[in-house]
Tab-separated table of C-alpha atoms in Angstrom:
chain	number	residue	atom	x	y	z
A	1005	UNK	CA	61.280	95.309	129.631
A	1006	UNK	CA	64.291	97.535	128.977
A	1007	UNK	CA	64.487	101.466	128.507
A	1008	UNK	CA	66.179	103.100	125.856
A	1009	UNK	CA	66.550	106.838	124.404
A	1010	UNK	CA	66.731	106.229	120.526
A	1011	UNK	CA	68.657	109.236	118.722
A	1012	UNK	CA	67.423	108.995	115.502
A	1013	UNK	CA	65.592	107.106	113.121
A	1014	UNK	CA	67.512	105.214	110.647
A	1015	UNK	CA	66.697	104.286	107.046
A	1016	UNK	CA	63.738	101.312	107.688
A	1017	UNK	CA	61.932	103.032	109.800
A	1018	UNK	CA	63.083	102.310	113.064
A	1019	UNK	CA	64.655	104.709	115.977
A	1020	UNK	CA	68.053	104.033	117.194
A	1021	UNK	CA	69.098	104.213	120.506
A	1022	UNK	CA	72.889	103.761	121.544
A	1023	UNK	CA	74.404	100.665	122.925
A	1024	UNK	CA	76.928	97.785	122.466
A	1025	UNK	CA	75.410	97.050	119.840
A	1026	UNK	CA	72.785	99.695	119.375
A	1027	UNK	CA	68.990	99.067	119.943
A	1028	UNK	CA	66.715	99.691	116.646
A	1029	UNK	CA	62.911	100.077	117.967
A	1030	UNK	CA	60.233	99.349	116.172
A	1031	UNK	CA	57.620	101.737	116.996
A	1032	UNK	CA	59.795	104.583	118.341
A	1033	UNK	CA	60.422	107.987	118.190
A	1034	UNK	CA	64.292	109.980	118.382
A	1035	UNK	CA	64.364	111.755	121.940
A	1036	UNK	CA	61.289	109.749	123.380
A	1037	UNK	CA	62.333	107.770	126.368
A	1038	UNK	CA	60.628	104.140	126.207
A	1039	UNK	CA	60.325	101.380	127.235
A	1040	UNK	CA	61.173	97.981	124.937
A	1041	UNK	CA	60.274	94.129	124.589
A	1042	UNK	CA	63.683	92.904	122.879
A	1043	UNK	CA	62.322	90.755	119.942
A	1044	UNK	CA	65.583	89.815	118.383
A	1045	UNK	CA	69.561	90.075	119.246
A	1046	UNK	CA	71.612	90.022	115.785
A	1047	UNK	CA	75.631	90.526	115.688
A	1048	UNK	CA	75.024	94.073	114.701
A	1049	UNK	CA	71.720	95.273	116.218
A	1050	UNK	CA	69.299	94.429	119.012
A	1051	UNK	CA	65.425	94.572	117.293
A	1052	UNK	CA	63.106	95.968	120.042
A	1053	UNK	CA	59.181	96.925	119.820
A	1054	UNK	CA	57.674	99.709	122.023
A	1055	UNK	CA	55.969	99.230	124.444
A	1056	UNK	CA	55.391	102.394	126.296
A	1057	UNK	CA	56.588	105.678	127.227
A	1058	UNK	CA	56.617	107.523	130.621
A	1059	UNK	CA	56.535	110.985	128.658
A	1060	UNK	CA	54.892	110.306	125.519
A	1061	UNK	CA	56.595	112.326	122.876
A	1062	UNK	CA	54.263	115.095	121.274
A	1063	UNK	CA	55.039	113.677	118.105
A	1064	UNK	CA	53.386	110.496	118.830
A	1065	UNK	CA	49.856	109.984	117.401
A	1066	UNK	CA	47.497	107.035	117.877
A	1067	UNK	CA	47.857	104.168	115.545
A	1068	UNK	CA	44.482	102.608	113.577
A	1069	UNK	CA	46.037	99.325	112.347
A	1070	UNK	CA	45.692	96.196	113.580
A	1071	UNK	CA	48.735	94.722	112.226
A	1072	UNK	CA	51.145	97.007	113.042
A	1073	UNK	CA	53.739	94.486	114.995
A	1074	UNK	CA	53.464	91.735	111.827
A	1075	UNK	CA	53.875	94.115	109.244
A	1076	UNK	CA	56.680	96.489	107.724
A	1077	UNK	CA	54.618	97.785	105.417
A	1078	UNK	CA	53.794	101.015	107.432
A	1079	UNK	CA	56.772	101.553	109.743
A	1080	UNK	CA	55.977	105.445	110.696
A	1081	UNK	CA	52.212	105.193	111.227
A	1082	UNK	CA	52.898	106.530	115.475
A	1083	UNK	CA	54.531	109.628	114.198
A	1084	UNK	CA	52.793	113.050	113.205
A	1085	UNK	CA	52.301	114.033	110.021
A	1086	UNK	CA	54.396	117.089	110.380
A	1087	UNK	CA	57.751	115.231	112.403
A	1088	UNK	CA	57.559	112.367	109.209
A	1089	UNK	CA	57.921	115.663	106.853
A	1090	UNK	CA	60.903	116.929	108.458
A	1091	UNK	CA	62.412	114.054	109.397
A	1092	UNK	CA	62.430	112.689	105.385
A	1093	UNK	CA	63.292	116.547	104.519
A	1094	UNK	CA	66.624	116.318	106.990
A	1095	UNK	CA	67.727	112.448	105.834
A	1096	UNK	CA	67.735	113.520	102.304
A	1097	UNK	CA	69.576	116.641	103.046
A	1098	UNK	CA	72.107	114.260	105.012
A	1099	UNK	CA	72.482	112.400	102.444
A	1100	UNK	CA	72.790	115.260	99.113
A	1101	UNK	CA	75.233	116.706	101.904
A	1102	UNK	CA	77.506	113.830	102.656
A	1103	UNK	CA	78.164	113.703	98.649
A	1104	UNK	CA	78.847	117.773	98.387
A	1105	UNK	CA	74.946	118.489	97.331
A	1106	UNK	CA	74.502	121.827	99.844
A	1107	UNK	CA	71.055	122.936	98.593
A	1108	UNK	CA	68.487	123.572	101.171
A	1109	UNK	CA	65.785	120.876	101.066
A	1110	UNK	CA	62.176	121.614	100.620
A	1111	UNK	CA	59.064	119.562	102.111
A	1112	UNK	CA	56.151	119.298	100.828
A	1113	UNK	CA	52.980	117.645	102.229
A	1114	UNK	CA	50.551	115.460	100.641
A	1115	UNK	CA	47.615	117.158	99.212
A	1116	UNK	CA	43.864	115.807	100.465
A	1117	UNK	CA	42.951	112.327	98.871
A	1118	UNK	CA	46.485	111.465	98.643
A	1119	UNK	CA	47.001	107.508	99.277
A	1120	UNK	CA	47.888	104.260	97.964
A	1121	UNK	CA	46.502	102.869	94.779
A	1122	UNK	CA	48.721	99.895	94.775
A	1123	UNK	CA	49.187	96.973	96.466
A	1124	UNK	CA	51.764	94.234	96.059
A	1125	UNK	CA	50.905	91.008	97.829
A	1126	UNK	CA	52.827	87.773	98.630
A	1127	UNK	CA	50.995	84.751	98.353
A	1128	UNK	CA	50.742	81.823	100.856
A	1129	UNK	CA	49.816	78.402	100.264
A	1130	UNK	CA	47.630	77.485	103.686
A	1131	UNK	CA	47.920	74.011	104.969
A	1132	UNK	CA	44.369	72.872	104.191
A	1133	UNK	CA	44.814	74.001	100.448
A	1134	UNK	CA	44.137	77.360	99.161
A	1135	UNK	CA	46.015	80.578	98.393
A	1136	UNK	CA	45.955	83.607	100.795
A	1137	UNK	CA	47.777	87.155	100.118
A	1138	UNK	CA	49.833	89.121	102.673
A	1139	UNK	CA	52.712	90.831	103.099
A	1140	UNK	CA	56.087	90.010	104.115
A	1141	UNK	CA	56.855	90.422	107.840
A	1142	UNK	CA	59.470	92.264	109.146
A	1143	UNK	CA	63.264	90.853	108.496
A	1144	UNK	CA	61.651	87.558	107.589
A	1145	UNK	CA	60.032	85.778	104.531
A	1146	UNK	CA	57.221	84.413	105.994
A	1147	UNK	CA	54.003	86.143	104.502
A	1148	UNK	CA	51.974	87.874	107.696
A	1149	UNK	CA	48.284	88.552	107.964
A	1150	UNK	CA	47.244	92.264	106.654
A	1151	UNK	CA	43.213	91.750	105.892
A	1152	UNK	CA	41.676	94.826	106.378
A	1153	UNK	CA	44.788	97.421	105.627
A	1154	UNK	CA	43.723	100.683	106.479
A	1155	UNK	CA	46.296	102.584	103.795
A	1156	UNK	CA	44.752	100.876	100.857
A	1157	UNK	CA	41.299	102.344	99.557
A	1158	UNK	CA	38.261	99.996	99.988
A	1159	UNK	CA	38.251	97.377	96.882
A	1160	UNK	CA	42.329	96.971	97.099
A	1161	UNK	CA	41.361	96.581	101.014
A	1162	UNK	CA	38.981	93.598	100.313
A	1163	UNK	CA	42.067	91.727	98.324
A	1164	UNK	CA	43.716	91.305	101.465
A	1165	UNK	CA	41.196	89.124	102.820
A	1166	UNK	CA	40.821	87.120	99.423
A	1167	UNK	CA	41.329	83.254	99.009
A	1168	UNK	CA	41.798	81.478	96.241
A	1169	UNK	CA	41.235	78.065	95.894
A	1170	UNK	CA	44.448	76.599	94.047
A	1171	UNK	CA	47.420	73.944	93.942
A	1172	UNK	CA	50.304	75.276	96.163
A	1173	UNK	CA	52.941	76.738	94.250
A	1174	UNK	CA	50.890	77.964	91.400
A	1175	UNK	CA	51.530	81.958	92.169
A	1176	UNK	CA	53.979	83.856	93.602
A	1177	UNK	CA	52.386	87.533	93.610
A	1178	UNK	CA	49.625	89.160	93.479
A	1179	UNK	CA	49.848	93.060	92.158
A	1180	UNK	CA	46.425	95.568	92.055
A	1181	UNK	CA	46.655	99.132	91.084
A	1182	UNK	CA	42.836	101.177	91.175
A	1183	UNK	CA	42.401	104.008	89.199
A	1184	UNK	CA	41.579	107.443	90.545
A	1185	UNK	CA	39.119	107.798	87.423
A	1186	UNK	CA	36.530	105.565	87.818
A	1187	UNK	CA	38.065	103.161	90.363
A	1188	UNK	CA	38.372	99.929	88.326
A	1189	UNK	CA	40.987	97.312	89.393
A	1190	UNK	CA	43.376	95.791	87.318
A	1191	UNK	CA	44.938	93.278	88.713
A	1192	UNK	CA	48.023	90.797	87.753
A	1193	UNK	CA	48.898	86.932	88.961
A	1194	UNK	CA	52.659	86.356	88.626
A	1195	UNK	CA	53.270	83.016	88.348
A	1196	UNK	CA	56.061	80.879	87.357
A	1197	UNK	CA	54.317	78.615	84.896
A	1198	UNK	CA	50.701	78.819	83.419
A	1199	UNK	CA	48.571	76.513	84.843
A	1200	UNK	CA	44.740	75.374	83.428
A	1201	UNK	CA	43.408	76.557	87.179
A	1202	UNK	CA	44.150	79.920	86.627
A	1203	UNK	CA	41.820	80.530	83.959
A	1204	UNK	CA	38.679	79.497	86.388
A	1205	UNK	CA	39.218	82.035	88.843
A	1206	UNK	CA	36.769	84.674	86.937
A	1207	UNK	CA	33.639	84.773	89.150
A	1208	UNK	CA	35.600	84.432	92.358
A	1209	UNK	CA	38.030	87.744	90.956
A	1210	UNK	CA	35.150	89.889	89.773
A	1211	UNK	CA	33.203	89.271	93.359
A	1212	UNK	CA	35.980	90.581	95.174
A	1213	UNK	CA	35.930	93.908	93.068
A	1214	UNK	CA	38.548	93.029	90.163
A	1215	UNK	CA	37.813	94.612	86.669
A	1216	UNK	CA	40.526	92.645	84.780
A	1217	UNK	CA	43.259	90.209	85.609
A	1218	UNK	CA	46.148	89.357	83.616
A	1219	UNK	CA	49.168	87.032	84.358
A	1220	UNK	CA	52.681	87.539	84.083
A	1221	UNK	CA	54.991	84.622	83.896
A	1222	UNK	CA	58.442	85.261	86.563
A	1223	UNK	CA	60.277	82.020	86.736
A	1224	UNK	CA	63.553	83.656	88.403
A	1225	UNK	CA	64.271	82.904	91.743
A	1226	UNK	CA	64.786	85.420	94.483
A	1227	UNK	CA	61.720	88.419	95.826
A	1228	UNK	CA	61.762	90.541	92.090
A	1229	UNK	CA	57.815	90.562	91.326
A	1230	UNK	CA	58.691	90.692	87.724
A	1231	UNK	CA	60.645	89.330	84.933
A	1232	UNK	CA	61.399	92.171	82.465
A	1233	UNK	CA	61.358	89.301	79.738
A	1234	UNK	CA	58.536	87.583	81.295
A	1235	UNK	CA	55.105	87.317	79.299
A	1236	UNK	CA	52.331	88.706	79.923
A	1237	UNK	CA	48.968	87.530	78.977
A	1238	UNK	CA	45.601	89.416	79.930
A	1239	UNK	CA	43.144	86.594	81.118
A	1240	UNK	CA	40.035	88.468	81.048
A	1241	UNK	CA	38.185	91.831	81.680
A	1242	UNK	CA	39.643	95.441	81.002
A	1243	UNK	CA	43.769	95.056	79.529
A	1244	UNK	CA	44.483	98.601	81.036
A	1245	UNK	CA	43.226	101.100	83.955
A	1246	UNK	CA	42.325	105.009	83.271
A	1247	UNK	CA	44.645	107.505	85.042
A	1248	UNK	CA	44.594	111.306	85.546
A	1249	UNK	CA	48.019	113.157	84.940
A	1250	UNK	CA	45.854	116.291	85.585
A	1251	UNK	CA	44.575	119.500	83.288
A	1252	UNK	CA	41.774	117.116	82.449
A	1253	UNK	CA	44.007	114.707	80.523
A	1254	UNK	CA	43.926	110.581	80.803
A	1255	UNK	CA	45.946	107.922	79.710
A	1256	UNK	CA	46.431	104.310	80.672
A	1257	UNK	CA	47.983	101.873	82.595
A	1258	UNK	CA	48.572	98.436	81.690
A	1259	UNK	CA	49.427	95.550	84.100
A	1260	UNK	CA	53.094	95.553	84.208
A	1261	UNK	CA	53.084	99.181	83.478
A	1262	UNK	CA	55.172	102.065	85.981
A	1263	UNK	CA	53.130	104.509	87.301
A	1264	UNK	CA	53.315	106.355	90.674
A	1265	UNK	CA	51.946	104.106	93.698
A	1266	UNK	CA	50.167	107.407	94.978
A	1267	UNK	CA	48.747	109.102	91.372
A	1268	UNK	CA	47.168	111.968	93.432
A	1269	UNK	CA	50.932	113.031	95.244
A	1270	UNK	CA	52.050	112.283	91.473
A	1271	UNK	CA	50.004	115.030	89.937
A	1272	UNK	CA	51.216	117.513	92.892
A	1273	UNK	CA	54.925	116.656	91.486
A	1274	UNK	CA	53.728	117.162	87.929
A	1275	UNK	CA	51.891	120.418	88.493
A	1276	UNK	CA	54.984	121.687	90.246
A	1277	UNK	CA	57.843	120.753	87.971
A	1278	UNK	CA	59.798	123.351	86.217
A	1279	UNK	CA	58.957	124.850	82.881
A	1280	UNK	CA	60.302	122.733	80.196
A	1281	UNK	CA	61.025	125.605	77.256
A	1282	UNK	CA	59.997	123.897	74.033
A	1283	UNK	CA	61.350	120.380	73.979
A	1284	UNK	CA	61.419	118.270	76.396
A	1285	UNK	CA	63.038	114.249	76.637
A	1286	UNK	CA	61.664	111.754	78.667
A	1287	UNK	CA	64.529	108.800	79.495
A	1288	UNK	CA	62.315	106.365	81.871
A	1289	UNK	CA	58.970	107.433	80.383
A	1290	UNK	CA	56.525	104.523	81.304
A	1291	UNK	CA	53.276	105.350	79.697
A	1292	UNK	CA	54.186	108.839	79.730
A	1293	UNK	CA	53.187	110.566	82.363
A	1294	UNK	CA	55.427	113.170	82.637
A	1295	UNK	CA	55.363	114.362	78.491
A	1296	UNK	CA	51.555	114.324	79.024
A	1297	UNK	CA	51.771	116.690	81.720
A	1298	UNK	CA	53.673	118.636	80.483
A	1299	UNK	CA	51.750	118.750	77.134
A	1300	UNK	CA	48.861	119.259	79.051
A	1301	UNK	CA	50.693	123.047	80.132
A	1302	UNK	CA	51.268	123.785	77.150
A	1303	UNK	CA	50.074	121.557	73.631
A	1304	UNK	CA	52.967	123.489	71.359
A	1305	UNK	CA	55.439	121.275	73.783
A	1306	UNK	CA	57.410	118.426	71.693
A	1307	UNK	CA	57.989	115.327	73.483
A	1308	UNK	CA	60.504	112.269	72.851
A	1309	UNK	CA	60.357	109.641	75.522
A	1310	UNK	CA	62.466	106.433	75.703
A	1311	UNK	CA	60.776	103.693	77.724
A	1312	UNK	CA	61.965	100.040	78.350
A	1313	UNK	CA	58.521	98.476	78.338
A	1314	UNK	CA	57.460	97.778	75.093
A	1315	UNK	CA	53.673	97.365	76.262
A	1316	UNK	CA	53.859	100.807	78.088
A	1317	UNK	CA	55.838	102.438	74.977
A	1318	UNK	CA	52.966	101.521	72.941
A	1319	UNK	CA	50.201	102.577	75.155
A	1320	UNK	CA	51.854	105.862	74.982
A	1321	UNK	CA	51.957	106.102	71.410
A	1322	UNK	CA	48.208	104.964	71.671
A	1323	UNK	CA	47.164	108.083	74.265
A	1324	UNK	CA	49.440	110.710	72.070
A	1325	UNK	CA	47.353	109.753	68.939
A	1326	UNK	CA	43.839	110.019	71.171
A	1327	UNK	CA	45.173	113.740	72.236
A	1328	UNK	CA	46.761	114.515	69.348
A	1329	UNK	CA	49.621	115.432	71.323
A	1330	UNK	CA	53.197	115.793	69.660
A	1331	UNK	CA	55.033	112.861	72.084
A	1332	UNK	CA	56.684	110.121	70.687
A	1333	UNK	CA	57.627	107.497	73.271
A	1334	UNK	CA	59.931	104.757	71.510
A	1335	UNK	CA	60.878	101.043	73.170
A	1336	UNK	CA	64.442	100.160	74.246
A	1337	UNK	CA	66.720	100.909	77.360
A	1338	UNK	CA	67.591	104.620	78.688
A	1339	UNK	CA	70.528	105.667	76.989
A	1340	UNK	CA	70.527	103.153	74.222
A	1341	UNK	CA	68.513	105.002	71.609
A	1342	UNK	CA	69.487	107.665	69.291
A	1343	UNK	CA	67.826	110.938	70.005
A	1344	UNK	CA	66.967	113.213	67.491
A	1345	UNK	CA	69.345	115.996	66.795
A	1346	UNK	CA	66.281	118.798	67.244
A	1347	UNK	CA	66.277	117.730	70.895
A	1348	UNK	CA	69.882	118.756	71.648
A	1349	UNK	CA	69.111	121.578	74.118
A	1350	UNK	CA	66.283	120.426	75.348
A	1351	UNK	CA	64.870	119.768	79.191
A	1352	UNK	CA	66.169	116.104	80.308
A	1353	UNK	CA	63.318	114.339	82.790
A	1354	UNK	CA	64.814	111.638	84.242
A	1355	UNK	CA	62.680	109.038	86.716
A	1356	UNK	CA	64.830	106.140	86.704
A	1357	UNK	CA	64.183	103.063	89.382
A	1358	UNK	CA	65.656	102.962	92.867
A	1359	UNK	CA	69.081	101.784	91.804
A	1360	UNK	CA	69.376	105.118	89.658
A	1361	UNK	CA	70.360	106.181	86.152
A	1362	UNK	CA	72.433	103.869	84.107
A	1363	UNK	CA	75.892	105.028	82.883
A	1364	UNK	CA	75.297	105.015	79.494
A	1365	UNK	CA	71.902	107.267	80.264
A	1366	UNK	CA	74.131	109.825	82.013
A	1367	UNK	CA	77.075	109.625	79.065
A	1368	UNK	CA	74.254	110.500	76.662
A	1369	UNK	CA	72.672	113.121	78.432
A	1370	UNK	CA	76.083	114.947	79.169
A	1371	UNK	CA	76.284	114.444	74.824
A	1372	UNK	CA	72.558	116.107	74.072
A	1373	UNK	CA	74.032	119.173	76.807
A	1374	UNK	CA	70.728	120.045	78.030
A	1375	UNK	CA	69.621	123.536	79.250
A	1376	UNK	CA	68.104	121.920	82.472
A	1377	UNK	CA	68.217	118.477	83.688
A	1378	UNK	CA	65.031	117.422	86.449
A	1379	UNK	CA	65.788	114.340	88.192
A	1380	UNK	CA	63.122	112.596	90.237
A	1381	UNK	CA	64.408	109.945	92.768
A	1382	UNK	CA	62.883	107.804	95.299
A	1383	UNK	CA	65.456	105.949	96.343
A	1384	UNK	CA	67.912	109.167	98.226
A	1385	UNK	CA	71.227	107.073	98.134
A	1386	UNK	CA	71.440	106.625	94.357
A	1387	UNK	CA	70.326	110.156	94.214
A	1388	UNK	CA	73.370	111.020	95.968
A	1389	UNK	CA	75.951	109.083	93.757
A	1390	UNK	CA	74.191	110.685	90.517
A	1391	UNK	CA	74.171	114.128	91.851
A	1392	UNK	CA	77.515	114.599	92.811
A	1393	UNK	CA	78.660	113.506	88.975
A	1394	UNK	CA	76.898	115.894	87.669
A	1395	UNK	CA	78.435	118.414	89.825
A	1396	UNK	CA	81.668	116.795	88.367
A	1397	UNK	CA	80.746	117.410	84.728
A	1398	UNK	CA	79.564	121.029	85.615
A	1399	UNK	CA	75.768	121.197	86.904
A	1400	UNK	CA	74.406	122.565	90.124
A	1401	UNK	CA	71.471	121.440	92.077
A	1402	UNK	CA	69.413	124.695	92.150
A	1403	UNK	CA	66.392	123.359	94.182
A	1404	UNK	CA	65.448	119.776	96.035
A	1405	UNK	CA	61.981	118.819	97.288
A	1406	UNK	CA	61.174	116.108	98.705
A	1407	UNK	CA	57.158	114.986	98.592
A	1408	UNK	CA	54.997	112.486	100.471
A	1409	UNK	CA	54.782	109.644	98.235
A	1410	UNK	CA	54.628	106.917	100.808
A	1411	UNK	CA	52.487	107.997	103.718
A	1412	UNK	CA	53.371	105.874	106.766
A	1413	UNK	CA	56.700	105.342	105.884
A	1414	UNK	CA	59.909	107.275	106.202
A	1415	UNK	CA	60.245	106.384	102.346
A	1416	UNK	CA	60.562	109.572	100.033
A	1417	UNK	CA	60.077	111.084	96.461
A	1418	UNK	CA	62.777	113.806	95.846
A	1419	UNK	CA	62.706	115.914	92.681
A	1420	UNK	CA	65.961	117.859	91.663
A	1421	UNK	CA	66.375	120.191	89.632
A	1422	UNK	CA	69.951	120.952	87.646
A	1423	UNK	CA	71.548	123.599	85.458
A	1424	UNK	CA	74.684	125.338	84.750
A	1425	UNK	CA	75.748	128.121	86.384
């Protein structure tokens, strides 16, 4: 055993305590004396897991999981609700600061219900044949045990203990998103080539709670779940999930589809975002999420969303027709596709993956000259970079908040609002 003091926590989760090199424990807490089992020395870092504390820090709470030293998944489940809040409010502030972004940070906690309703598995091939699902474990790429995991809800819980009985090599990935509607599972195989034993696995799927399974093709190498060119076929069962975007108003959610990992902390983030005006644009739109929203404020709102996905694009279209909603959501890239000339002024939404928005989205952006630009991150770093040019080309951060998408984890959704002074 070894004591350390760690400082502060650093970006994965762990605390940091000083030392040649500095000691990164898993399991710690910044200002908490404790004591360490060393698990790995690297050339920059020595990896250490808690073990104990002679004065437990107040922010310490008990932790329910049983896989907590196999599994990344959950790196912040020992520390209180309320320390995880600040601590995610002062690394984002940090990080706005370091690139000239000075306004004050805002946290705001999850409301009841909030959790999970998506899991992303990695299957296993097991030595006496058969395919199990887990998760990656921690700095490695061999898949760890997480049956049971207590931050899924109960049917994405049971596909942690699932087996399937197939070749080795057949899938890669499992994904399983359950709607906060009516609970139904939709669930996707990624594979890298069809194969005739995938299309037996009905009676096994629906047992273990699954509504509707599709399969998506990835044959690139490397830990991407999906191939933005891939195909994807729907095997069986429902080709799409219902999901709530609040005021009463649905849409859906196919299987390769972007939509917030925790719907119930998305709708909190919806309800809260700023008054549009008249027009708004959507640049990363998914299935539309945000226009709907919005519409659903206020149904005199016109909506023009751009969204890469051509399947989620046209889902959109299919919900704005159902509501009779004036969105148009079109296919192709963010920043590659004309706008139209009534949307010059209008309010810019911009929820763009973790490495941020693409040049040519932010050239055409700065061309429409919007009256307010709302930028909603989850990745703070990127954030960062993208704020400070548009402090370059004139716009000011006029409020941050930061919200708890990712319960367990110091891992953050940050919404930013921008206009000119």
């Amino acid at each position: 055993m070894t004591e350390v003091t760690p400082e502060f926590f650093v970006a994965t989760g762990e605390a940091q305590a000083p030392g040649r090199p500095p000691v990164r424990v898993v399991g710690g807490i910044p200002g908490e004396r404790a004591d360490v089992e060393v698990i790995h020395r690297g050339g920059n870092y020595v990896h250490a897991r808690w073990r104990g504390s002679p004065e437990p820090s107040s922010d310490r709470v008990p932790v329910r999981c049983a896989h907590i030293t196999t599994c990344g998944g959950c790196p912040w489940l020992h520390v209180a609700p309320g320390r995880a809040h600040q601590e995610r409010a002062a690394r984002v502030g940090r990080i706005l600061g370091m690139a000239g972004v000075l306004t004050p940070v805002e946290a705001r906690e999850a409301p009841p219900g909030a959790g999970r309703q998506l899991v992303k598995l990695v299957a296993a091939d097991l030595p006496g044949g058969g395919v199990r699902f887990g998760a990656y474990r921690p700095r490695s790429h061999d898949v760890g045990d997480i049956s049971g995991c207590i931050a899924l809800p109960e049917k994405l819980r049971g596909l942690t203990h699932l087996v399937l009985r197939l070749p080795p090599g057949v899938v890669r990935f499992l994904i399983a998103r359950q709607s906060t509607v009516d609970s139904q599972v939709l669930a996707t195989l990624v594979v890298r080539e069809d194969h005739p034993e995938l299309h037996g696995l009905e009676a096994a799927l629906r047992r273990a709670g699954i509504d509707g399974l599709a399969l998506h093709q990835n044959r690139r190498e490397g830990d991407a779940l999906l191939d933005p060119l891939g195909p994807t076929t729907l095997l069986w069962g429902i080709a799409a999930i219902r999901e709530s975007v609040g005021s009463g108003v649905d849409l859906t959610v196919g299987p390769t589809d972007f939509f917030q990992t925790n719907p119930v902390v998305g709708r909190q983030i919806w309800a809260e975002l700023p008054d549009p005006g008249a027009r708004l644009i959507d640049l990363y739109a998914g299935v539309g999420a945000i226009p709907f929203a919005m519409w659903a404020r206020d149904a005199g709102l016109a909506c023009f969303g751009v969204e890469e996905n051509a399947g989620a694009a046209a889902r959109a279209g299919e919900t704005a027709r159902r509501l009779g909603a004036d969105v148009r959501i079109v296919g192709g890239a963010a920043g590659s596709v004309a706008i139209p000339a009534s949307f010059a002024d209008a309010t810019v939404m911009l929820n763009p993956p973790r490495k941020g928005t693409s040049a040519a989205a932010f050239e055409q952006v700065m061309e429409l000259d919007p009256s307010q630009v709302v930028y909603i991150s989850c990745h703070p770093e990127p954030l960062a970079r993208d704020l400070a040019l548009w402090q370059e080309r004139g716009f000011r951060a006029v409020s941050v908040r930061v919200y708890d998408m990712f319960p367990g984890t110091p891992h953050v959704e940050t919404v930013v609002v921008l206009r000119r002074p």
